[in-house]
Short mmCIF file of C-alpha atoms in Angstrom, two decimals:
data_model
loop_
_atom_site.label_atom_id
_atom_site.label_comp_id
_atom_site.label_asym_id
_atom_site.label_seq_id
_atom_site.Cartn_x
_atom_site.Cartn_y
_atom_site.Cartn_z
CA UNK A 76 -41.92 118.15 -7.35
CA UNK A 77 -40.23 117.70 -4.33
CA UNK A 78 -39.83 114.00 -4.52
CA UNK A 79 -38.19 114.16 -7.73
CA UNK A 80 -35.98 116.59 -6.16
CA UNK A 81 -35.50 113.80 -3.63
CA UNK A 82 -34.37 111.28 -6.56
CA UNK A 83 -32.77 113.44 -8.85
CA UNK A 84 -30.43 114.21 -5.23
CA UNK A 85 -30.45 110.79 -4.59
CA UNK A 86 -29.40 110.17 -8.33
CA UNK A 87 -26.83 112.21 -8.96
CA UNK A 88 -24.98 111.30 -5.12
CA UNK A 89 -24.74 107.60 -6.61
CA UNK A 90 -23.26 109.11 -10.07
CA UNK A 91 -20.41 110.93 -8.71
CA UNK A 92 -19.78 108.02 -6.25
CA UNK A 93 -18.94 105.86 -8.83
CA UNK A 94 -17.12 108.72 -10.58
CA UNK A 95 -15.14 109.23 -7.58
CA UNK A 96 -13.94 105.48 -6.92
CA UNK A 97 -13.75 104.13 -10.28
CA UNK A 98 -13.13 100.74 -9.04
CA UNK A 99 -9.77 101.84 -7.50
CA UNK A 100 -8.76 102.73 -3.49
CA UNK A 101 -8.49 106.68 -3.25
CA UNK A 102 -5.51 107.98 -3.69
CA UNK A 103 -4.02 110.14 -0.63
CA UNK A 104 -1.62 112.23 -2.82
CA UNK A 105 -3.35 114.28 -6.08
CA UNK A 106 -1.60 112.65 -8.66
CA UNK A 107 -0.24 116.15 -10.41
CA UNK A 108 1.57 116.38 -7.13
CA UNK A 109 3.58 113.14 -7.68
CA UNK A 110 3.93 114.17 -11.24
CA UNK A 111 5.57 117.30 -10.32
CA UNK A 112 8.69 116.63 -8.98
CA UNK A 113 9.19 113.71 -11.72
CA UNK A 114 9.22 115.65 -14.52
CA UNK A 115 12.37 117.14 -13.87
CA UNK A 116 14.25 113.41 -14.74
CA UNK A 117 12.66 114.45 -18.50
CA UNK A 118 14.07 117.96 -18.67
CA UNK A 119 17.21 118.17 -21.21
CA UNK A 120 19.19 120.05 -18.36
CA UNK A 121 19.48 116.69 -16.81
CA UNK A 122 20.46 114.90 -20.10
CA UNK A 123 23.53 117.19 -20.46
CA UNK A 124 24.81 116.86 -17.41
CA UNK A 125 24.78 113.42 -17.92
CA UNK A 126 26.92 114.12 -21.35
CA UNK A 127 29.16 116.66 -19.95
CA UNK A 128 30.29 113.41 -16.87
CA UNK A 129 33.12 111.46 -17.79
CA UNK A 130 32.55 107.92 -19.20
CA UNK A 131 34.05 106.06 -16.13
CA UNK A 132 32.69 108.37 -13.97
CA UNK A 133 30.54 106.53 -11.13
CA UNK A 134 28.33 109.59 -10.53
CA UNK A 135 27.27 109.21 -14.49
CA UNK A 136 26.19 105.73 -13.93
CA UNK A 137 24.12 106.96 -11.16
CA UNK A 138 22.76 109.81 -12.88
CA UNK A 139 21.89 107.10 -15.95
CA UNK A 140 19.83 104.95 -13.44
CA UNK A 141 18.18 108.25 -11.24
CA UNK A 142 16.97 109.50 -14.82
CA UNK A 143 16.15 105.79 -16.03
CA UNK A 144 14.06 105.40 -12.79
CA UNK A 145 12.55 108.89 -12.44
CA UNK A 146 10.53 108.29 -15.65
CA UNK A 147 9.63 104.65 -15.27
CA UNK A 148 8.07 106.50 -11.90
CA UNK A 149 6.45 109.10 -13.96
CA UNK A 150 4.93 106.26 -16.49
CA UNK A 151 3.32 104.26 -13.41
CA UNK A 152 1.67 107.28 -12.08
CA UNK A 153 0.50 108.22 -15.56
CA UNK A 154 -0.58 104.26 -16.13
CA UNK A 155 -2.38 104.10 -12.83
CA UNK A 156 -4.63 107.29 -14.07
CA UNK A 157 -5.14 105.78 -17.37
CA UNK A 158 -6.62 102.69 -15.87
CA UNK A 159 -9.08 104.55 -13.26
CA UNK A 160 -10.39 106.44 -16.17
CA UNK A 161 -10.52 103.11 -18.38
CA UNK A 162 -12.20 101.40 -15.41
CA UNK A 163 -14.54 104.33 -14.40
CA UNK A 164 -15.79 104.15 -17.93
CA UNK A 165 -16.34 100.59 -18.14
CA UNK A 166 -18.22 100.73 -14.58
CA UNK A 167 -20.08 103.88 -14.49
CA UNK A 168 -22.75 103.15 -17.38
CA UNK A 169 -23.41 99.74 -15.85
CA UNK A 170 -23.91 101.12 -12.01
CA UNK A 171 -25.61 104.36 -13.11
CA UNK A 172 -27.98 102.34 -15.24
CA UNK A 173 -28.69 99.64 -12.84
CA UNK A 174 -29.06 102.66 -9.66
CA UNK A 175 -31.29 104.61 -12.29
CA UNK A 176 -33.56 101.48 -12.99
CA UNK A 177 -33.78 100.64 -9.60
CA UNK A 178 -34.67 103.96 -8.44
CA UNK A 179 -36.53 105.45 -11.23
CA UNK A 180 -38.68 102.12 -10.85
CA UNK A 181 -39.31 103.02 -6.71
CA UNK A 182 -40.03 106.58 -7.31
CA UNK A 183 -42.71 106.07 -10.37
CA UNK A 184 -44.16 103.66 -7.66
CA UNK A 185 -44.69 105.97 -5.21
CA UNK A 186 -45.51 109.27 -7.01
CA UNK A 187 -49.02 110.08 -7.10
CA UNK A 188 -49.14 112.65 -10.17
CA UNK A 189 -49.86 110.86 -13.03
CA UNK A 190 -48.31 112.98 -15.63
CA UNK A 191 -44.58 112.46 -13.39
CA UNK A 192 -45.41 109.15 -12.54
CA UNK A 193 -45.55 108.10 -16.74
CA UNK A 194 -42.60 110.10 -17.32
CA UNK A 195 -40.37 108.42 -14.44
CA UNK A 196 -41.44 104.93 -15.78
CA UNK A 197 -41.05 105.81 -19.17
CA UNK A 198 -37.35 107.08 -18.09
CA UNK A 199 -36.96 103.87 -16.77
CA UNK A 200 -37.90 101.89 -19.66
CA UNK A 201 -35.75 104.07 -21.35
CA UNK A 202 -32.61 103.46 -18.74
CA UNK A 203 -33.35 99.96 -19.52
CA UNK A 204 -32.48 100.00 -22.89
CA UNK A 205 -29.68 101.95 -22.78
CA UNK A 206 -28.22 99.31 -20.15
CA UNK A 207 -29.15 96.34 -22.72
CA UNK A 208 -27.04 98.24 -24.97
CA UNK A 209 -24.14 98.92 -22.44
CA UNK A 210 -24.35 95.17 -21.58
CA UNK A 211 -23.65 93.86 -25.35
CA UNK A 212 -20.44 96.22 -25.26
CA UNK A 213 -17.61 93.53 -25.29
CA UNK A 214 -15.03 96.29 -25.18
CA UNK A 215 -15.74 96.98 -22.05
CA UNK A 216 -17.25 94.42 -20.20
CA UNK A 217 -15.54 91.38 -21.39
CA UNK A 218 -11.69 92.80 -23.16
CA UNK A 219 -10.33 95.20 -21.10
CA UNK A 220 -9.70 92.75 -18.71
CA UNK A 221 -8.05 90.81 -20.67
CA UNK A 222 -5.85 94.36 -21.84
CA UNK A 223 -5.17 95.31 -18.20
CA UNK A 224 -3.24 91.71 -17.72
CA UNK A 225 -1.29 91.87 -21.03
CA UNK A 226 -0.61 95.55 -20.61
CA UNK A 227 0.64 94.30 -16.99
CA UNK A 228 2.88 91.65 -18.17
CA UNK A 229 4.18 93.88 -21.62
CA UNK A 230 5.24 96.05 -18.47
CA UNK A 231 6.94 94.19 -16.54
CA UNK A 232 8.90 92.31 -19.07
CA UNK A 233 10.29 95.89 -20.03
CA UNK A 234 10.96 96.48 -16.55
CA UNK A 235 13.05 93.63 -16.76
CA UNK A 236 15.04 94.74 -19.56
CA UNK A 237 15.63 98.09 -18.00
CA UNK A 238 16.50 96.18 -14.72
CA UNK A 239 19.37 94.31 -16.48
CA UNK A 240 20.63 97.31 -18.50
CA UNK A 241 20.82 99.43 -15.35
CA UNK A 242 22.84 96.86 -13.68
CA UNK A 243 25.54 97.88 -16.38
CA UNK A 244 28.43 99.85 -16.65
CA UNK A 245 27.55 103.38 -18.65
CA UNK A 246 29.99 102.24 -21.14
CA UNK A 247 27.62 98.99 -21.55
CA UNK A 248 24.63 100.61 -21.40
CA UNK A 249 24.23 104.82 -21.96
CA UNK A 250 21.38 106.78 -21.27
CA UNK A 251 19.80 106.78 -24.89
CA UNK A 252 19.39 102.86 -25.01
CA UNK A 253 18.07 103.29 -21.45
CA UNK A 254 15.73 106.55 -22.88
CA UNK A 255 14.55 103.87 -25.73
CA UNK A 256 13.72 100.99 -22.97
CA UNK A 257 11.74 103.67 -20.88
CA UNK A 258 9.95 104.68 -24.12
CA UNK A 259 9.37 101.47 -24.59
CA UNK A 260 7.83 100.84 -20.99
CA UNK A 261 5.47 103.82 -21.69
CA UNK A 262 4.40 101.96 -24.92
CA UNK A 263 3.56 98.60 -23.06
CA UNK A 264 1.05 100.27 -21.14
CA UNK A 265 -1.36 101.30 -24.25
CA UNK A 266 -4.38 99.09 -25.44
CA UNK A 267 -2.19 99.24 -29.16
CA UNK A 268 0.56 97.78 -26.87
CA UNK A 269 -1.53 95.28 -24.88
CA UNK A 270 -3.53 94.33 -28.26
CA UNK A 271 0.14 93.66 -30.19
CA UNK A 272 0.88 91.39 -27.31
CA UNK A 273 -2.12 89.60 -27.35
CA UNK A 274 -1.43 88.99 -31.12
CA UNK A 275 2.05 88.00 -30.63
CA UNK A 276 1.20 85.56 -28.11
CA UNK A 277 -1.64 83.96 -30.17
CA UNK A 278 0.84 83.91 -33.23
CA UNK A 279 3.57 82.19 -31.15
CA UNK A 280 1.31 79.68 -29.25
CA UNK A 281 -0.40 78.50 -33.02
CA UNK A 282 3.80 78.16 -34.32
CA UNK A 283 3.96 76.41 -31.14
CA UNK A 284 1.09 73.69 -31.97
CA UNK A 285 1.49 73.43 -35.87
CA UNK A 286 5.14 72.44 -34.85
CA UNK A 287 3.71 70.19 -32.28
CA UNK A 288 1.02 68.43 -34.86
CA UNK A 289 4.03 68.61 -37.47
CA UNK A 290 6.53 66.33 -34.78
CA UNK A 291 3.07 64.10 -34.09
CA UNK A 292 2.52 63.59 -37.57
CA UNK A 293 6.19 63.07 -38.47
CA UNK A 294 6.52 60.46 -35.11
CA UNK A 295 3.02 58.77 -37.30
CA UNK A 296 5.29 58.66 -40.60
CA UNK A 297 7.89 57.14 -39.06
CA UNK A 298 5.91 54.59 -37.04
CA UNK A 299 4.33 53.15 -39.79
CA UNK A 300 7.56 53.12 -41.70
CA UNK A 301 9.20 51.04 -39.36
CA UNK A 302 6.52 48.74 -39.42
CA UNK A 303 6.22 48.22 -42.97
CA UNK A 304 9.81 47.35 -43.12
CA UNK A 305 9.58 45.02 -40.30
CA UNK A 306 7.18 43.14 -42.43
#
């Protein structure tokens, strides 16, 4: 009894370890705190201040960018979460079931009851086959890697575009088109985002070789043309 105290203890410290780290430094600041203070650039009081400025006042332009920036801030704290929690799920099977084989496997060793001793091992063949199954799951263990990088790069090209428009006079570039980019750079961050710009890369890098074998095969045409007239 007290030994499996001992490993359920033992266990359960590893569990929340990987809970805790999720792949990802700790942060120093709860995230809700950072939160807080940004979600004032989405309340509507700021908005109509914005509409009750001028159009060639400065102080508009700067309010356009502060509220502009204040969410793209919010988003990135918000992304940041949403990738622990992606990450902790893709890790946290694969550790806990690797730490559960490995000591499920040491304890059943060293047990002398019989009756615990044929239950640990027969948790650990158990563990086993739930890793197998963990281990087949490309979602996880193959994909999201390849969603974090075109989430990443769906980001930053929005980032880009909001860069540019906030470089603009008001008059050029208002507050809703900004609200729309922002929305937009929200959007880029999702795995529907990230999996549309995985298929709109594929679709533009096959235009980009059928127009390739169609210039090769014209160049062909042509070639042989010119030969058959020189004849």
């Amino acid at each position: 009894m007290f030994r499996s105290a001992i490993f359920l203890l033992f266990l359960s410290t590893i569990l929340l370890g990987c809970a805790a780290a999720g792949g990802y430094p700790e942060n120093p600041v709860d995230p809700a705190t950072e939160i807080g203070p940004l979600t004032n650039y989405f309340d509507a009081k700021k908005m109509l201040l914005y509409q009750s400025m001028a159009p060639n006042d400065p102080q508009r332009m700067a309010l356009r960018n502060e509220i502009i920036y204040g969410r793209v801030a919010a988003y990135d704290v918000e992304f940041t979460q949403f990738q622990i929690r992606l990450n902790r799920e893709r890790i946290i099977p694969d550790a806990a079931a690797d730490s559960a084989i490995a000591v499920m496997g040491g304890v059943g060793t060293a047990v002398a009851a019989t009756a615990t001793k044929t239950a640990l091992l027969a948790a650990t063949t158990a563990t086993t086959g739930i890793k197998g199954a963990v281990d087949k799951d490309v979602f996880y263990s193959q994909t999201m890697t390849a969603l974090f990088a075109q989430m990443s790069a769906n980001r930053a090209a929005v980032l880009a575009t909001i860069d540019k428009g906030t470089a603009l006079p008001d008059s050029s570039y208002p507050l809703t088109r900004g609200l729309i980019d922002t929305a937009a750079y929200r959007d880029a961050g999702s795995i529907p985002g990230a999996l549309a710009g995985i298929s709109h890369d594929a679709g533009k890098k096959t235009d980009e070789a059928k127009l390739m074998i169609s210039q090769i095969q014209d160049a062909k045409i042509a070639l042989a043309t010119a030969r058959y007239r020189a004849k």
